[in-house]
Coordinates of C-alpha atoms in Angstrom, one line a residue:
M1 CA 13.4 -111.5 -7.0
R2 CA 13.9 -110.9 -3.3
D3 CA 17.9 -111.4 -3.6
L4 CA 18.3 -108.7 -5.7
F5 CA 17.3 -106.4 -2.6
S6 CA 18.3 -106.5 0.9
V7 CA 15.2 -106.4 3.7
A8 CA 17.6 -103.1 4.8
D9 CA 17.2 -101.5 1.4
L10 CA 13.4 -102.4 1.4
E11 CA 12.3 -100.6 4.6
T12 CA 14.6 -97.9 3.6
F13 CA 12.8 -97.6 0.1
I14 CA 9.7 -98.1 2.8
V15 CA 10.5 -95.1 4.7
Q16 CA 11.3 -92.4 1.8
A17 CA 8.0 -93.3 0.1
K18 CA 6.0 -93.1 3.2
Q19 CA 7.7 -89.5 4.2
H20 CA 6.1 -88.8 -0.3
T21 CA 3.1 -90.1 0.3
Y22 CA 0.3 -89.6 3.0
V23 CA 2.0 -87.4 5.1
G24 CA 3.9 -85.6 2.6
G25 CA 0.8 -84.3 0.8
A26 CA 0.9 -86.2 -1.9
K27 CA -1.2 -85.7 -5.1
R28 CA -4.0 -88.3 -5.4
L29 CA -3.4 -90.6 -8.9
L30 CA -7.1 -91.6 -10.3
P31 CA -8.4 -94.2 -8.6
Y32 CA -7.9 -97.6 -9.6
R33 CA -11.3 -99.0 -7.5
L34 CA -14.4 -96.7 -7.9
G35 CA -14.4 -94.3 -5.0
S36 CA -11.0 -95.1 -4.1
K37 CA -8.0 -92.6 -3.1
D38 CA -4.1 -93.6 -4.7
I39 CA -0.7 -92.2 -4.3
Q40 CA 1.9 -93.4 -5.5
Y41 CA 5.6 -93.0 -5.4
V42 CA 8.7 -94.1 -7.8
S43 CA 12.5 -94.2 -6.5
G44 CA 14.8 -96.4 -9.6
E45 CA 13.6 -99.7 -9.5
W46 CA 11.0 -99.2 -6.5
A47 CA 8.0 -98.5 -6.8
Y48 CA 4.6 -97.8 -3.7
H49 CA 1.7 -97.4 -4.6
D50 CA -1.0 -97.0 -1.8
S51 CA -4.8 -97.4 -2.3
Y52 CA -7.5 -96.6 0.3
L53 CA -10.9 -96.0 1.1
G54 CA -13.3 -94.6 3.4
E55 CA -12.9 -91.4 5.6
S56 CA -13.0 -92.0 9.3
D57 CA -13.2 -95.4 9.4
F58 CA -11.3 -96.6 6.0
I59 CA -9.3 -99.5 4.6
G60 CA -6.5 -99.5 2.2
Q61 CA -3.0 -101.4 0.8
E62 CA 0.3 -100.5 0.2
V63 CA 2.3 -102.5 -2.1
V64 CA 5.9 -102.6 -2.8
Y65 CA 7.0 -102.7 -6.0
F66 CA 10.6 -103.7 -7.5
R67 CA 11.4 -103.7 -10.6
K68 CA 7.8 -103.9 -11.4
S69 CA 7.1 -107.1 -9.4
P70 CA 5.1 -107.0 -6.1
V71 CA 7.5 -108.0 -3.5
W72 CA 6.0 -106.2 -0.1
A73 CA 2.3 -105.8 1.3
M74 CA 0.6 -103.8 4.3
N75 CA -3.1 -104.1 4.6
Y76 CA -5.1 -101.8 7.3
F77 CA -8.4 -100.1 9.0
G78 CA -9.0 -97.7 10.9
Y79 CA -11.5 -96.3 12.6
I80 CA -12.8 -93.9 15.0
T81 CA -13.9 -95.3 18.1
K82 CA -14.9 -92.0 19.8
P83 CA -16.7 -89.3 17.3
E84 CA -17.4 -87.6 20.0
R85 CA -14.2 -86.4 21.2
I86 CA -12.2 -86.4 17.6
D87 CA -13.0 -86.1 14.2
A88 CA -11.4 -87.8 11.1
H89 CA -9.7 -83.7 10.6
A90 CA -7.8 -83.7 14.5
A91 CA -6.8 -87.7 14.0
G92 CA -4.9 -87.3 10.6
L93 CA -3.4 -83.8 11.6
M94 CA -2.0 -86.1 14.4
I95 CA -1.4 -89.3 12.6
K96 CA 0.9 -87.3 10.1
A97 CA 2.7 -85.9 13.0
S98 CA 2.8 -88.9 14.5
L99 CA 4.3 -90.6 11.3
S100 CA 6.6 -88.1 9.8
N101 CA 8.7 -88.4 13.7
M102 CA 9.2 -91.9 13.5
Y103 CA 10.2 -92.3 9.7
A104 CA 12.1 -88.9 10.8
E105 CA 14.3 -91.9 12.6
G106 CA 14.4 -93.9 9.7
R107 CA 11.8 -96.1 10.5
F108 CA 8.1 -97.6 10.0
L109 CA 7.9 -100.2 12.8
G110 CA 8.8 -100.8 16.4
A111 CA 7.0 -99.0 19.6
F112 CA 6.6 -95.4 18.8
E113 CA 4.8 -92.8 20.8
H114 CA 4.3 -88.6 20.1
V115 CA 2.2 -86.8 22.1
Q116 CA 1.0 -83.3 21.1
D117 CA -1.7 -81.0 23.7
D118 CA -4.1 -83.2 24.8
L119 CA -3.4 -86.5 22.4
R120 CA -1.0 -89.2 22.8
Y121 CA -0.2 -91.5 19.7
V122 CA 0.9 -95.3 20.2
D123 CA 2.1 -97.6 17.8
T124 CA 3.2 -101.0 19.2
N125 CA 3.5 -104.3 16.5
E126 CA 5.2 -107.7 16.7
G127 CA 7.8 -108.8 14.2
D128 CA 9.8 -106.8 11.5
A129 CA 9.3 -106.1 7.5
T130 CA 9.2 -109.6 6.7
F131 CA 6.2 -110.4 8.7
F132 CA 4.7 -108.0 10.7
Q133 CA 1.1 -107.1 12.6
G134 CA -0.1 -103.9 14.6
K135 CA -2.0 -101.3 15.9
E136 CA -1.5 -97.9 16.6
F137 CA -3.9 -95.8 18.7
I138 CA -4.7 -91.9 19.5
Y139 CA -5.3 -91.6 23.1
R140 CA -7.2 -88.2 24.5
Q141 CA -6.4 -88.4 28.1
D142 CA -6.4 -92.4 29.1
E143 CA -9.2 -92.8 26.7
I144 CA -8.5 -94.2 22.9
V145 CA -10.2 -92.7 20.5
Y146 CA -9.1 -94.1 17.7
E147 CA -7.7 -97.4 15.8
L148 CA -6.1 -98.8 13.3
L149 CA -5.1 -102.7 13.0
Y150 CA -1.6 -103.7 10.1
H151 CA 0.2 -106.3 8.9
G152 CA 1.5 -107.2 6.1
G153 CA 5.4 -108.3 5.2
V154 CA 7.5 -109.8 2.0
L155 CA 5.6 -111.2 -1.0
K156 CA 6.8 -114.9 -1.7
K157 CA 6.4 -116.2 -5.6
V158 CA 5.1 -119.9 -5.4
G159 CA 8.2 -122.2 -4.8
S160 CA 10.6 -119.4 -3.6
A161 CA 12.3 -119.8 0.0

């Protein structure tokens, strides 16, 4: 399946999908799992689905489908480290603003930093869209008040290269 699209095409679609879903305020779907929040974006032969559980501490998974077959996925877990210094709403606003700026650069991976008022968003990771792992942080002054761990990559069928 992977030989039917390039990694560049996959990355372009992922950025487009991320711009139109969480960051873009997409309408939620009916939940696929009890208590989950689900959002989706479809363009041509591509589809993206993000499903997460929780509020200030949350876990989720994003999956990209090409021609109705899963081809890429990412898992994530985020949490407020200092609830006395930031709440989920403020963290969410900072994350949306920061990710909007990163996606405007046409990417979703790579070192990135965004400062707004007294908050600083930092994303750091290793790898590329085929296999990656990373962390994002929000700092208030020099203290980490929010952290998210993520990892993912291209999915392969048994026996494929």
